[in-house]
Every structure is written in C-alpha cells, then in structure tokens.
Short mmCIF file of C-alpha atoms in Angstrom, two decimals:
data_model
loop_
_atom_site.label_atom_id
_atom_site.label_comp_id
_atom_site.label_asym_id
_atom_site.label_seq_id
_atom_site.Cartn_x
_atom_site.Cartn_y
_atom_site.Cartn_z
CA UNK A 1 64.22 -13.00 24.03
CA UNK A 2 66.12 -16.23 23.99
CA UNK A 3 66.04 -18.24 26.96
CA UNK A 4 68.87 -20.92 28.15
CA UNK A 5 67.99 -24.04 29.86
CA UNK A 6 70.90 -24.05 31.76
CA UNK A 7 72.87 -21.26 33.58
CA UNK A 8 75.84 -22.85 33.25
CA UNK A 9 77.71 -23.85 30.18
CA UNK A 10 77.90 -27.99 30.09
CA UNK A 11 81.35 -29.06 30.52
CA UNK A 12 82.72 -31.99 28.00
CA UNK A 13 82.50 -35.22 29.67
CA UNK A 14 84.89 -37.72 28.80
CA UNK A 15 83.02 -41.31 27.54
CA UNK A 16 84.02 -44.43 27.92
CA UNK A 17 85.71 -46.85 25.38
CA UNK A 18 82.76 -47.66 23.31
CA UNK A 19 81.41 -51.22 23.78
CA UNK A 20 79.01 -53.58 21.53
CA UNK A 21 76.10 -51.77 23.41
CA UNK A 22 77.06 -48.38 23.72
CA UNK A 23 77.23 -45.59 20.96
CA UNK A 24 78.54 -42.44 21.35
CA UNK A 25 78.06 -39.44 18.59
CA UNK A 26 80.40 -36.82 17.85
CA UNK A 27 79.36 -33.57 16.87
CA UNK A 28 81.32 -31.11 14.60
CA UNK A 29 82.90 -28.37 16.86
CA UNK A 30 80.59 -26.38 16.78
CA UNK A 31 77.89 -28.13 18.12
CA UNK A 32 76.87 -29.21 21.40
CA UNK A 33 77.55 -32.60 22.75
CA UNK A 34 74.38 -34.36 23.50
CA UNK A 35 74.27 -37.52 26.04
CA UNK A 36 71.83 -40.50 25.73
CA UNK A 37 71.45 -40.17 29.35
CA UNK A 38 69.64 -36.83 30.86
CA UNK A 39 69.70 -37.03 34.64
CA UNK A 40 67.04 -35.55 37.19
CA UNK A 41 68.97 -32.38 38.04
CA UNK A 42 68.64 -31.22 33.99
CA UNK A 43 64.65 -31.59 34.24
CA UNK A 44 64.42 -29.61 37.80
CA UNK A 45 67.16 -26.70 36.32
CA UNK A 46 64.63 -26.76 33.42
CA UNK A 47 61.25 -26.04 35.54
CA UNK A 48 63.47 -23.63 37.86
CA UNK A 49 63.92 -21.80 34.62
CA UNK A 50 60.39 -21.54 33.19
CA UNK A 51 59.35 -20.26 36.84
CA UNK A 52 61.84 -17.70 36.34
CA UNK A 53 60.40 -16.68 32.94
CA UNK A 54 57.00 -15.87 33.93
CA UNK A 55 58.15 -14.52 37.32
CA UNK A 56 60.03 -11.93 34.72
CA UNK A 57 56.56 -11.83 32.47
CA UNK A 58 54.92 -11.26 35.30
CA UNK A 59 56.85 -8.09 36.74
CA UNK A 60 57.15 -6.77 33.36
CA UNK A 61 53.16 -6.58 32.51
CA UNK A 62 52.66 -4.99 36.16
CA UNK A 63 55.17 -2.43 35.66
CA UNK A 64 53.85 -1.61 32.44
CA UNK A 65 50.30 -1.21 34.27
CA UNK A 66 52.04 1.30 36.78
CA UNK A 67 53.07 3.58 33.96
CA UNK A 68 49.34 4.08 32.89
CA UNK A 69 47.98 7.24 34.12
CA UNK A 70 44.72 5.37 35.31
CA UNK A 71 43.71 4.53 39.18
CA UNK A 72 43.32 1.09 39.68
CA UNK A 73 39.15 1.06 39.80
CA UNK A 74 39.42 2.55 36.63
CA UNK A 75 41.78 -0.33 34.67
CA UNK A 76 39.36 -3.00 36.52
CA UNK A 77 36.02 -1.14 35.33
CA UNK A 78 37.55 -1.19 31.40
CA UNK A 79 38.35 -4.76 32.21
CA UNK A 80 35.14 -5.49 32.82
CA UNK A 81 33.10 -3.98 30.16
CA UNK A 82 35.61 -5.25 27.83
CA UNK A 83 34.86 -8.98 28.85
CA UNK A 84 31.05 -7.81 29.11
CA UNK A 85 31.02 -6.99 24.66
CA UNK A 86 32.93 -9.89 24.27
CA UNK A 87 30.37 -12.11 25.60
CA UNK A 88 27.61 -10.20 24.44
CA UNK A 89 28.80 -10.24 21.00
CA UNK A 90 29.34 -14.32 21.51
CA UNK A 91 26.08 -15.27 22.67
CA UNK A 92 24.55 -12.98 19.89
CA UNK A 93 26.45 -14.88 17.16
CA UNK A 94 25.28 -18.04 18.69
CA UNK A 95 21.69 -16.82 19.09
CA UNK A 96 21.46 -15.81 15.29
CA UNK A 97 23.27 -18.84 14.07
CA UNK A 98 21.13 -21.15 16.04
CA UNK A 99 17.99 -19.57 14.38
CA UNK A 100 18.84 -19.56 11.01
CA UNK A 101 19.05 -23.67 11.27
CA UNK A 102 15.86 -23.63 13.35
CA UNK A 103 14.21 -21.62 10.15
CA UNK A 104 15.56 -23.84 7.69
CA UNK A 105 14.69 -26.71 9.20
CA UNK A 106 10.78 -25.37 9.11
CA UNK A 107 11.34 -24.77 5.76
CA UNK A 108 11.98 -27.81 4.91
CA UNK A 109 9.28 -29.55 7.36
CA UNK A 110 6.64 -27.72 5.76
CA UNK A 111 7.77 -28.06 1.88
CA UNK A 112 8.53 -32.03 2.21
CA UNK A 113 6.23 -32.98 4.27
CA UNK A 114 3.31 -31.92 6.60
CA UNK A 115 2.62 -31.17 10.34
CA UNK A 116 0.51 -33.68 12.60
CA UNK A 117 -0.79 -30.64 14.78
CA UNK A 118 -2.87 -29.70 11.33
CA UNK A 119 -4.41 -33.10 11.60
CA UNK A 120 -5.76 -32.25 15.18
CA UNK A 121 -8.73 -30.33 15.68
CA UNK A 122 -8.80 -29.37 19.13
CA UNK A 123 -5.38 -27.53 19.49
CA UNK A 124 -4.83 -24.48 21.98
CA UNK A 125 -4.02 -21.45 20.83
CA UNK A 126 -0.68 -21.45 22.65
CA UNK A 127 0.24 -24.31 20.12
CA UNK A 128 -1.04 -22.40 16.84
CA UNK A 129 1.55 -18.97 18.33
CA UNK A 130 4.19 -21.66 19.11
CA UNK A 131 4.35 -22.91 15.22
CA UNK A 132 4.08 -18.92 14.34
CA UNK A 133 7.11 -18.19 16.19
CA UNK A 134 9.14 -21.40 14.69
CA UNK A 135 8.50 -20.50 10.78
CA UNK A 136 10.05 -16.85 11.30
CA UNK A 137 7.09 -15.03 9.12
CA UNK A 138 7.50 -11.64 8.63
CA UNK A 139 4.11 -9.08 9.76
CA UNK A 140 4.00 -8.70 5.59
CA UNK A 141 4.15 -12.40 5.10
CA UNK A 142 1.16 -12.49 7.57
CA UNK A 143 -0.28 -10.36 6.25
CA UNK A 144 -0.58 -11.82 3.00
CA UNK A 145 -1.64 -14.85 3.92
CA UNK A 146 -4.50 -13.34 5.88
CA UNK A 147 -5.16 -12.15 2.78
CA UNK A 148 -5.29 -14.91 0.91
CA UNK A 149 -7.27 -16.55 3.54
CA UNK A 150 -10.03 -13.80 3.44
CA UNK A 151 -12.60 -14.72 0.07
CA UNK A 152 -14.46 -11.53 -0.98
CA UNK A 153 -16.78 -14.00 -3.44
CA UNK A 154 -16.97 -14.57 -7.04
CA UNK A 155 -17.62 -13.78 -10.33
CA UNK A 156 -19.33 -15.05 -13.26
CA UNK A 157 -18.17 -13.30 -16.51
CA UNK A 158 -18.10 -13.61 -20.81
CA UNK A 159 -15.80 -12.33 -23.11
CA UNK A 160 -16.25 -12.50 -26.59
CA UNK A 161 -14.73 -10.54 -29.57
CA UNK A 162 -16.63 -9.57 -33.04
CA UNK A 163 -13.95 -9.58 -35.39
CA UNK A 164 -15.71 -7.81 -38.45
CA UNK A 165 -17.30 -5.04 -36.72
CA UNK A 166 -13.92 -4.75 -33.91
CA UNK A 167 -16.56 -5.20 -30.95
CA UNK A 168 -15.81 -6.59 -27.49
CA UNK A 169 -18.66 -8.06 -25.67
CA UNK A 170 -18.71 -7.99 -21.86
CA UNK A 171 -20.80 -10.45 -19.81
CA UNK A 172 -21.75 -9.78 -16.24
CA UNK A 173 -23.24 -13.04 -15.26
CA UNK A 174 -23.85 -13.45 -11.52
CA UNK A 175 -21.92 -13.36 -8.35
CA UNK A 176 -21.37 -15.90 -5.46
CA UNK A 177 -20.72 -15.96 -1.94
CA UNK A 178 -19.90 -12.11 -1.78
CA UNK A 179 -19.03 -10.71 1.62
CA UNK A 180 -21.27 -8.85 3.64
CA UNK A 181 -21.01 -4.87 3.86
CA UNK A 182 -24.05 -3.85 5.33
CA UNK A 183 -25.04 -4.49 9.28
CA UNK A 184 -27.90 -6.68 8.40
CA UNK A 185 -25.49 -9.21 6.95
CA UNK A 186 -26.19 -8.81 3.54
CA UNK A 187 -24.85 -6.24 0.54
CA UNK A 188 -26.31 -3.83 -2.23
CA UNK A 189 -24.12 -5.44 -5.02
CA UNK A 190 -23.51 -3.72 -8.91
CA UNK A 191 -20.66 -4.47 -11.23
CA UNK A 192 -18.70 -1.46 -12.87
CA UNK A 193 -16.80 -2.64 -15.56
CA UNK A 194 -14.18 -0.55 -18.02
CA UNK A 195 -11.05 -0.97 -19.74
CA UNK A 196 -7.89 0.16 -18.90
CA UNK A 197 -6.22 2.74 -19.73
CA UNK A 198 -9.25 4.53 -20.55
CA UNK A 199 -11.31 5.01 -17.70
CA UNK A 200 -13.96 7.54 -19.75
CA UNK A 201 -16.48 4.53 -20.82
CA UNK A 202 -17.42 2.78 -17.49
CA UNK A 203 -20.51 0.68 -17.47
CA UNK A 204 -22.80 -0.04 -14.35
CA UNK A 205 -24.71 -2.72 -13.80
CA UNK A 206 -28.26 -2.79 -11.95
CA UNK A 207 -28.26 -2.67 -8.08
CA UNK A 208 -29.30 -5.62 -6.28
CA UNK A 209 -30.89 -5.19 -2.46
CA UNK A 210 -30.06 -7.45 -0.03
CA UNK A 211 -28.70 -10.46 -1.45
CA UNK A 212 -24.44 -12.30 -1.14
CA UNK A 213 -25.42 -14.23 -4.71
CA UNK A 214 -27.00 -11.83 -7.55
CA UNK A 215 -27.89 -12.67 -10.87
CA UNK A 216 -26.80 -9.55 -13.55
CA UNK A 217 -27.33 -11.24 -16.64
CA UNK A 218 -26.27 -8.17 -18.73
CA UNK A 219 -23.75 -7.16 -21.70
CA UNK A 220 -21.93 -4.33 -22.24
CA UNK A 221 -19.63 -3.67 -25.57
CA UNK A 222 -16.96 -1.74 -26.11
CA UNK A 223 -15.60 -0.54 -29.60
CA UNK A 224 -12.11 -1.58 -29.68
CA UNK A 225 -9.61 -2.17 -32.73
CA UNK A 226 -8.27 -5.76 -32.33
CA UNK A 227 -4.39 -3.85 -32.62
CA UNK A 228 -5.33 -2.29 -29.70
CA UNK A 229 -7.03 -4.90 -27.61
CA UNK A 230 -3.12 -6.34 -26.25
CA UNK A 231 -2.72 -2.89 -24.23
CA UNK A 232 -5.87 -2.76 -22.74
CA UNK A 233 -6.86 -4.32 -19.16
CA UNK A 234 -10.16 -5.26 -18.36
CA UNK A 235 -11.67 -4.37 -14.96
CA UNK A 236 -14.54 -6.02 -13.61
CA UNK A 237 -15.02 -3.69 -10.36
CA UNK A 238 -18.33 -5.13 -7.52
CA UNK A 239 -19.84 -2.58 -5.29
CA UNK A 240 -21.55 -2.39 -2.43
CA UNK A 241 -23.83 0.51 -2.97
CA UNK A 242 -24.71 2.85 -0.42
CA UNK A 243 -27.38 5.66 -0.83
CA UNK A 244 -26.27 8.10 1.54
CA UNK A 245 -22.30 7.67 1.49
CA UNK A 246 -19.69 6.26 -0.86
CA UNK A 247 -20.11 3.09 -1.98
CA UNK A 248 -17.61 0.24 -0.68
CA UNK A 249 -16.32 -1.91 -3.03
CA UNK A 250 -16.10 -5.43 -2.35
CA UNK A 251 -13.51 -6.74 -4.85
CA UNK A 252 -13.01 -6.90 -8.29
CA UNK A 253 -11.38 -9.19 -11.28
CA UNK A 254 -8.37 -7.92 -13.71
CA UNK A 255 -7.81 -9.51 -16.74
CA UNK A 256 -4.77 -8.22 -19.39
CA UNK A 257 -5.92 -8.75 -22.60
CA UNK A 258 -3.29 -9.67 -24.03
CA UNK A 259 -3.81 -13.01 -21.86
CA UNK A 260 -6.58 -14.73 -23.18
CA UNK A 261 -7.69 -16.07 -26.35
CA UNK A 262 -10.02 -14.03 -28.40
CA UNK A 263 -10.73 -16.74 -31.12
CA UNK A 264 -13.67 -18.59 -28.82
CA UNK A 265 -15.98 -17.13 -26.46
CA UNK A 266 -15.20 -17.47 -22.88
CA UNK A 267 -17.48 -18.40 -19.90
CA UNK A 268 -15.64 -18.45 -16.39
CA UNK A 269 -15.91 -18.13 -13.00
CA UNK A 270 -13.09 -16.22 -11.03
CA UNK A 271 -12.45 -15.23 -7.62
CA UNK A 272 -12.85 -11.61 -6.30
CA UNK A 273 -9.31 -10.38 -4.91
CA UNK A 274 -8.91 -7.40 -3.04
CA UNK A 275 -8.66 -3.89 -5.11
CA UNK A 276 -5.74 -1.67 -4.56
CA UNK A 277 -6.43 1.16 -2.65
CA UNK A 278 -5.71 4.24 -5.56
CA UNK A 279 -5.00 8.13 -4.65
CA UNK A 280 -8.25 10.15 -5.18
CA UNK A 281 -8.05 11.15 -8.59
CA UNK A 282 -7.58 15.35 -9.81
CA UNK A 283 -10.59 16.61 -11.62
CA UNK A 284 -9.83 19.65 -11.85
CA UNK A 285 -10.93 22.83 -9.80
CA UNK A 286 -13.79 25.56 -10.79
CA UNK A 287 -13.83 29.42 -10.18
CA UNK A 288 -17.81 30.62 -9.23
CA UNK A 289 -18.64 34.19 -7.35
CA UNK A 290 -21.85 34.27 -5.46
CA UNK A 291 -24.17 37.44 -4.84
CA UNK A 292 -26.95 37.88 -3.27
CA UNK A 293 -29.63 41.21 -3.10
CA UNK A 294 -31.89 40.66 -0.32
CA UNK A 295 -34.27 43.12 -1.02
CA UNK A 296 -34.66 41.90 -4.49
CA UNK A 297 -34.19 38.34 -3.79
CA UNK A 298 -31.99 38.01 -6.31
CA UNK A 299 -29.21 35.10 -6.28
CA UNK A 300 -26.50 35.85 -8.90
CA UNK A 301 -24.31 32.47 -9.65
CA UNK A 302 -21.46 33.43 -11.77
CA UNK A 303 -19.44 30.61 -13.47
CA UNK A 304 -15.39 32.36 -14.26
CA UNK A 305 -13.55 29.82 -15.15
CA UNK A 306 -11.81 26.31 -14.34
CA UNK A 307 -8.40 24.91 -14.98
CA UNK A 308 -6.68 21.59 -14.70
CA UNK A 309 -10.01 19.55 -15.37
CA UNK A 310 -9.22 15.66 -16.09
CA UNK A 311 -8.76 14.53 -19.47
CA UNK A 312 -12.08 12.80 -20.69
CA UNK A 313 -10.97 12.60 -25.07
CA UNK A 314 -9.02 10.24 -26.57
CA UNK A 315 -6.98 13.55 -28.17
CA UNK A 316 -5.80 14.27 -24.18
CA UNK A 317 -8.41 17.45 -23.97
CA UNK A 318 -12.21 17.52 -22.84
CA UNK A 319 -15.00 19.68 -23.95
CA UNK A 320 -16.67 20.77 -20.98
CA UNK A 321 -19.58 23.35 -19.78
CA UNK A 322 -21.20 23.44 -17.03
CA UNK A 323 -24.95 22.92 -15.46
CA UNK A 324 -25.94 24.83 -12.19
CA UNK A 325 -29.16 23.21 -10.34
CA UNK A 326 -31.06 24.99 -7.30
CA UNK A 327 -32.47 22.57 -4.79
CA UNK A 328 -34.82 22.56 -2.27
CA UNK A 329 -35.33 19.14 -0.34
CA UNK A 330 -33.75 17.18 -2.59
CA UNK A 331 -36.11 18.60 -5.59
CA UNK A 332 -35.10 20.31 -8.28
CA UNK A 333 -36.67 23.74 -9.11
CA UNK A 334 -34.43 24.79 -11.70
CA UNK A 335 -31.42 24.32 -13.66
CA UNK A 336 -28.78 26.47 -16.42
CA UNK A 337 -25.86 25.75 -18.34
CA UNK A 338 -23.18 27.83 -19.96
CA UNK A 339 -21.65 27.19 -23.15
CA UNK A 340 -19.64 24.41 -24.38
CA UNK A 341 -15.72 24.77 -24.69
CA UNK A 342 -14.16 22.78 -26.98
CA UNK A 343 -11.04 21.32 -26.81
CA UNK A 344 -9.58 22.64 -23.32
CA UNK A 345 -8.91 21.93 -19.73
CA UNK A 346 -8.39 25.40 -19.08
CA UNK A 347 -12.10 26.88 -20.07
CA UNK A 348 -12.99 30.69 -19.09
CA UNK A 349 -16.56 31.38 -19.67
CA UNK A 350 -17.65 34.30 -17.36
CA UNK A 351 -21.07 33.88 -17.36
CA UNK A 352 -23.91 34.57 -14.90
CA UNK A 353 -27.29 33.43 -14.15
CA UNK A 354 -29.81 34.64 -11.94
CA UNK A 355 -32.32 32.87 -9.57
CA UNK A 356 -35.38 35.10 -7.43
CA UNK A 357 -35.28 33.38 -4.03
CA UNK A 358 -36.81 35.14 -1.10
CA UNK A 359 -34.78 36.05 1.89
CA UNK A 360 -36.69 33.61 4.21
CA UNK A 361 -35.41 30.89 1.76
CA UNK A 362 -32.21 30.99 1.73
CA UNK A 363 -31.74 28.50 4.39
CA UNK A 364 -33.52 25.61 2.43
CA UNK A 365 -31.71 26.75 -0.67
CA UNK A 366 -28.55 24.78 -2.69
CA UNK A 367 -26.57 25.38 -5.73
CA UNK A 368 -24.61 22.07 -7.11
CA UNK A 369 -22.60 22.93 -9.51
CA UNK A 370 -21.69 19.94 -12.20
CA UNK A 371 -19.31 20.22 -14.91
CA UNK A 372 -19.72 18.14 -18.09
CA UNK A 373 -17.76 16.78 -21.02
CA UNK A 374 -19.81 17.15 -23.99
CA UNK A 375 -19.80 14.82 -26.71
CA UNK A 376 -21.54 14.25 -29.92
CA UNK A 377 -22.48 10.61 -30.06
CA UNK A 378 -23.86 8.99 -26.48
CA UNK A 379 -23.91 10.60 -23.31
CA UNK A 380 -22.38 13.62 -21.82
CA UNK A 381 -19.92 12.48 -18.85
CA UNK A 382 -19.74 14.44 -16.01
CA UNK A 383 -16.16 15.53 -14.77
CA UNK A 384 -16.86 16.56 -11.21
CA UNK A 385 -19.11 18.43 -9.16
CA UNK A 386 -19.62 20.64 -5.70
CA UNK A 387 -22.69 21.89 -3.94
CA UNK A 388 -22.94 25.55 -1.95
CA UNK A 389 -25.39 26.20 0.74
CA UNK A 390 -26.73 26.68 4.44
CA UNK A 391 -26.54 22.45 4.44
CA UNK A 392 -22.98 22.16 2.88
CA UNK A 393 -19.57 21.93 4.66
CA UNK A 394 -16.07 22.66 4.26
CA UNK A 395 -15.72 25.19 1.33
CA UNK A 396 -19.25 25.41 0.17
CA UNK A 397 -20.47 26.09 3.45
CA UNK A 398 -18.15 29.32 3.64
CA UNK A 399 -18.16 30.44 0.62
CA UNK A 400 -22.43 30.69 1.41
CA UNK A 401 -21.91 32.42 4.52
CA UNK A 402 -19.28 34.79 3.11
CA UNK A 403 -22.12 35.87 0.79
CA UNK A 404 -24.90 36.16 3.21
CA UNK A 405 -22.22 37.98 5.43
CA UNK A 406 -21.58 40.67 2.34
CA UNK A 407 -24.87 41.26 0.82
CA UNK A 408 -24.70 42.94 -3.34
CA UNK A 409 -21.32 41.94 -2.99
CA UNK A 410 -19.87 39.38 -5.35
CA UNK A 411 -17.55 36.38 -3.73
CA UNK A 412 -15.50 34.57 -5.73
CA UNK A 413 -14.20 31.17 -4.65
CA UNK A 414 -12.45 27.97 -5.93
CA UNK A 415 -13.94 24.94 -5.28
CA UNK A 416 -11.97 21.50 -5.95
CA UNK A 417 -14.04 19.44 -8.18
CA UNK A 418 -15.16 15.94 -6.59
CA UNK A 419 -16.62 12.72 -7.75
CA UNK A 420 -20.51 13.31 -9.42
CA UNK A 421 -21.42 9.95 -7.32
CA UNK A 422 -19.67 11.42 -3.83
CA UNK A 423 -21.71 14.35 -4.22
CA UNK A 424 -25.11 12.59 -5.05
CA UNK A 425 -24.67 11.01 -2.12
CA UNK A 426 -23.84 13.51 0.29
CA UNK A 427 -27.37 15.49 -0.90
CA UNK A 428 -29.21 12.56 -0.80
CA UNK A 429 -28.26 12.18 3.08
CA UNK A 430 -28.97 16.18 3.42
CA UNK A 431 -32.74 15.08 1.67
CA UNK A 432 -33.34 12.61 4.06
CA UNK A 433 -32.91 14.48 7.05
CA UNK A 434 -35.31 17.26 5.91
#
C-alpha cells in the first residue's frame, strides 16, 4: 500500500525574484517542487496521517480475528501458550549456553593451574559436591576415577626367555599391600598365571593364610616358539581363596608380549588393576541315567554321552573320558572311569558301572561326576564336573529324587558341566556340615 503525506495535491507557489541569498531549484516537469521552507501545518498533516495508518492496521487485524471460527478464550489461551514455548525455549538456550562456558572454564582451571580448596584440609563436604557439580563429570567419568582411586596391591614378577630351548620363564615374586577379602581383615592370596589365547596350561601358585604381603618365590615355564611369543598375552591373575565357595579374585596384571623386550631378563613391580568381569565360560554338557534296586542295593551310574565340551588341544578337539567318584562325608570310597575318546567334543560311550549301597545309605551317598582331557605327556585336565545326591541342588538334586521316586527304573538326565574348582568347593561346604 502506498501512503501520501498529504491529502491534497501541493499547488505551485510562485517564488520570488531570486536574490544573493536565496536559491530556488527547478525540477523537470515531472517532478515535484520542493521548498527550503516546510511550515508546521506539513509536520501535523504528516502525524494526522500515520494515526490514520495504524487506525486502518488496526481495524484490519481485528476484522481478520472476527473471521476465525474460534471464541475469544480460545485465541487468548493459544496466545498464551505460544508466548509460554517461546520463553521456555529462550531461557533453555541461555541455560545450556551459560554452562558450556562454566565447563570450559573448569577445564581450563584444572589443566593450567590448581585449586586452593585442595590445599585445605578441613573442607565440608558441601564444598567437595559444589566442585563436583562445576566440572560436569559424567556417573562413568566417576566412576573411573573411583576406580583409579581404589589400589587392589601389587605385584612382584620375572620374565625371562631361553632362546635355544624356546622356553619362557615366569616369576611369581611376592605381593604388596593387597586388599582385604576376608572379614578378619586379611586374604588367602595365590597367583594363577597363563598365557593368552590358550587358557589349557594355567599354573597355581601356593596359598598363603592370612597375610596383605606374601612371598611366592616360584617359577613356572611355558614352551613357547619365539614366532609365536608376539600373539600371546600374559596373565598374572591373584586370588583370594576360599574353601567353601568360589574364590574372589583380587586383581591381576596383563602384559602383551609383544611389548617388552625379551633380550634381558626383567624384574618389576606393577600395580594390580581390576579384572574384567568375563561370561561364565561353556564346558560342555553330559548325558548320565541313574538306577537304583533297593532290594539289591544296587546303584547303576550310566555315562551316554556328552556334546559341546570346550576345546582343551591345540588341534581345536579334546580327548576326554570320564571318572565317577562315590562319596560319603567328604571321603572317597570308590571311583571308575570309562574309556578315552580321542579327538572329539561330541563323545558317546554308553557305559555303566555299578556300586552296592544299602537302602539306609542312600541319604549320605554322592556321585560327582568329572570329565577329563587326557593327554600323553603331563597331567590330565579336567573339563568340568557335577555332583548328584540327597545333599545336591538344582539338577542333581532332582535328577536323585526322580530315581529314588522310580525304583529299577533308569533316569536319564543332562547335566551342564561346571568349573572342577566350583564344584570342589561346594562338597567341601556339604563335608563340613556333616
């Protein structure tokens, strides 16, 4: 819309003869003639005019209101909460502007320089959760520094590689300043050590009661090509051991091979750090059928068969059979094995062995059940092992009264193999409550 200043078209005005201090201007024809001299009746025409205009603004916007099909309350309630997200969404911008400097400036505090309160001993804890708030730590951030706070203790170690005969020798020194696991303040401490990726050769070291600084002083070797020494991680594990549970492990010391220096022997001391919690590992499960006579007192353990058992040769197979022990408070009063399998984690052997027990027995009575790599040179490894009884829970504890409950009837079960240690352990505790 164009607006005129004046309503009225300006007549010409006739000047004067021009004199030595006035100047007059002609326009072309087509222009307007403007005077050097604007008198007060122009300026009020001009604010008459602008009053005018928004008078006309004015009208306009509230007819255009009138045609909405809205009541009034309704057009003032939109109003409303449309100037309510507006200043919402202001003051949030603000807000996160404001504490991005305040974190940057903390930043920069704390890598320049250093804060006074540290200096002071005797601060309040509102003080300590007023600097927490300024630095803008994440709960993981805490977290790891907690973390790195905590000190699990110590550990003396030696390394040192026999290049003619490919041997690696492992130290176990001492410990220092463990943690304490137990309630009496102290720890049961041993050192398992192995090398990565192969977990089949583990070494233990001797248990030592009661003490936060043990002295091992022993040497374990491993026979390892020097090619192959670069892949290889060596794990340096310390537990708390524990007769009638698992044991806890306190912390342990990684060191990739391919890190260090072979060419001298190495003495160090290195902190404990935390060890990553791992999934419980498969070992496989085993297929056994239980039957029981009573008025023979006859016990018939029947070993089928058992699949997916855990890898314990270099070739990616095992060799396994299996040993079956009956126990009576923790003694052993006799024990059988099957035959040996070679190369399989699948084995089906289908063999059964009888035991005389007397029916008034029966509730003293266990069958643990181990199954064993076998190997030529050194020991046999055990791959897992479960325990059946009147004592036992879970699986082994049905699968007993499921046999009890169906007398010259054979019950077959699977059982899922667990760790030989776990289930030492658990009929140690059973032992000790006799």
């Amino acid at each position: 819309m164009k607006f005129n200043l004046f309503k009225k078209k300006p007549e010409a005005m006739v000047a004067p003869e021009p004199t030595g201090d006035t100047t007059m201007t002609m326009a072309p024809a087509s222009a307007v003639v403007v005077s050097t001299v604007v008198d007060t009746s122009g300026s009020n025409n001009t604010e008459i005019s602008k009053n005018d205009m928004f008078e006309e603004i004015k009208s306009k916007f509230l007819n255009e209101i009138d045609k909405i099909p809205l009541p009034p309350w309704a057009l003032i309630a939109i109003a409303v909460v449309a100037a309510l997200l507006v200043l919402t969404c202001c003051f949030c911008i603000i807000k996160k502007c404001c504490c991005k400097k305040k974190k940057n400036k903390k930043g920069k505090k704390g890598k320049d320089g250093f804060n006074m309160k540290n200096m002071q001993g005797g601060e309040k804890h509102q003080d300590d959760d007023d600097d927490e708030g300024e630095t803008g730590l994440t709960e993981e951030e805490k977290e790891e520094e907690e973390k790195e706070e905590e000190k699990l203790g110590k550990l003396q170690y030696s390394i040192d590689y026999d290049f003619e005969n490919t041997k690696l020798t492992v130290g176990i020194l001492q410990a220092a300043d463990l943690i304490s696991m137990d309630s009496g303040g102290t720890s049961d401490p041993y050192v398992k050590v192995h090398l990565l990726p192969d977990k089949k050769k583990k070494y233990d070291t001797k248990v030592h009661k009661k003490t936060l600084n043990p002295v091992f002083n022993e040497s374990f070797v491993f026979k390892v090509p020097y090619e192959e020494l670069g892949g290889k991680t060596l794990i340096m594990s310390v537990y708390d051991y524990d007769r009638f549970s698992k044991h806890d492990i306190i912390g342990e010391v990684k060191i990739p091979m391919n890190t260090i220096d072979l060419g001298q022997p190495i003495e160090e001391w290195k902190d404990l750090e935390s060890a990553e919690k791992e999934e419980p590992e498969k070992l496989g499960d085993i297929c056994i059928s239980l039957r029981y006579v009573p008025t023979a007192g006859k016990l018939t353990v029947c070993i089928l068969e058992a699949k997916n058992l855990k890898k314990m040769d270099a070739c990616g197979l095992s060799d396994p059979y299996v040993k079956i022990q009956l126990l009576q408070g923790g003694k052993r009063l006799k024990k059988k094995k099957t035959t040996v399998k070679k190369n399989t984690l699948n084995p089906y052997y289908n063999e059964s062995f009888s035991f005389e027990i007397p029916l008034e027995q029966m509730q003293k009575i266990l069958v643990a059940v181990t199954v064993f790599d076998y190997d030529k040179i050194g020991k046999n490894d055990a791959i897992g092992k479960i325990f059946v009884g009147s004592k036992a829970t879970g699986l082994g504890l049905k699968h007993w009264s499921d046999m009890l409950a169906n007398p010259r009837r054979p019950i077959a079960q699977w059982h899922a193999l667990q760790q030989e240690e776990d289930i030492d352990g658990q009929l140690a505790s059973l032992a000790a409550k006799k």
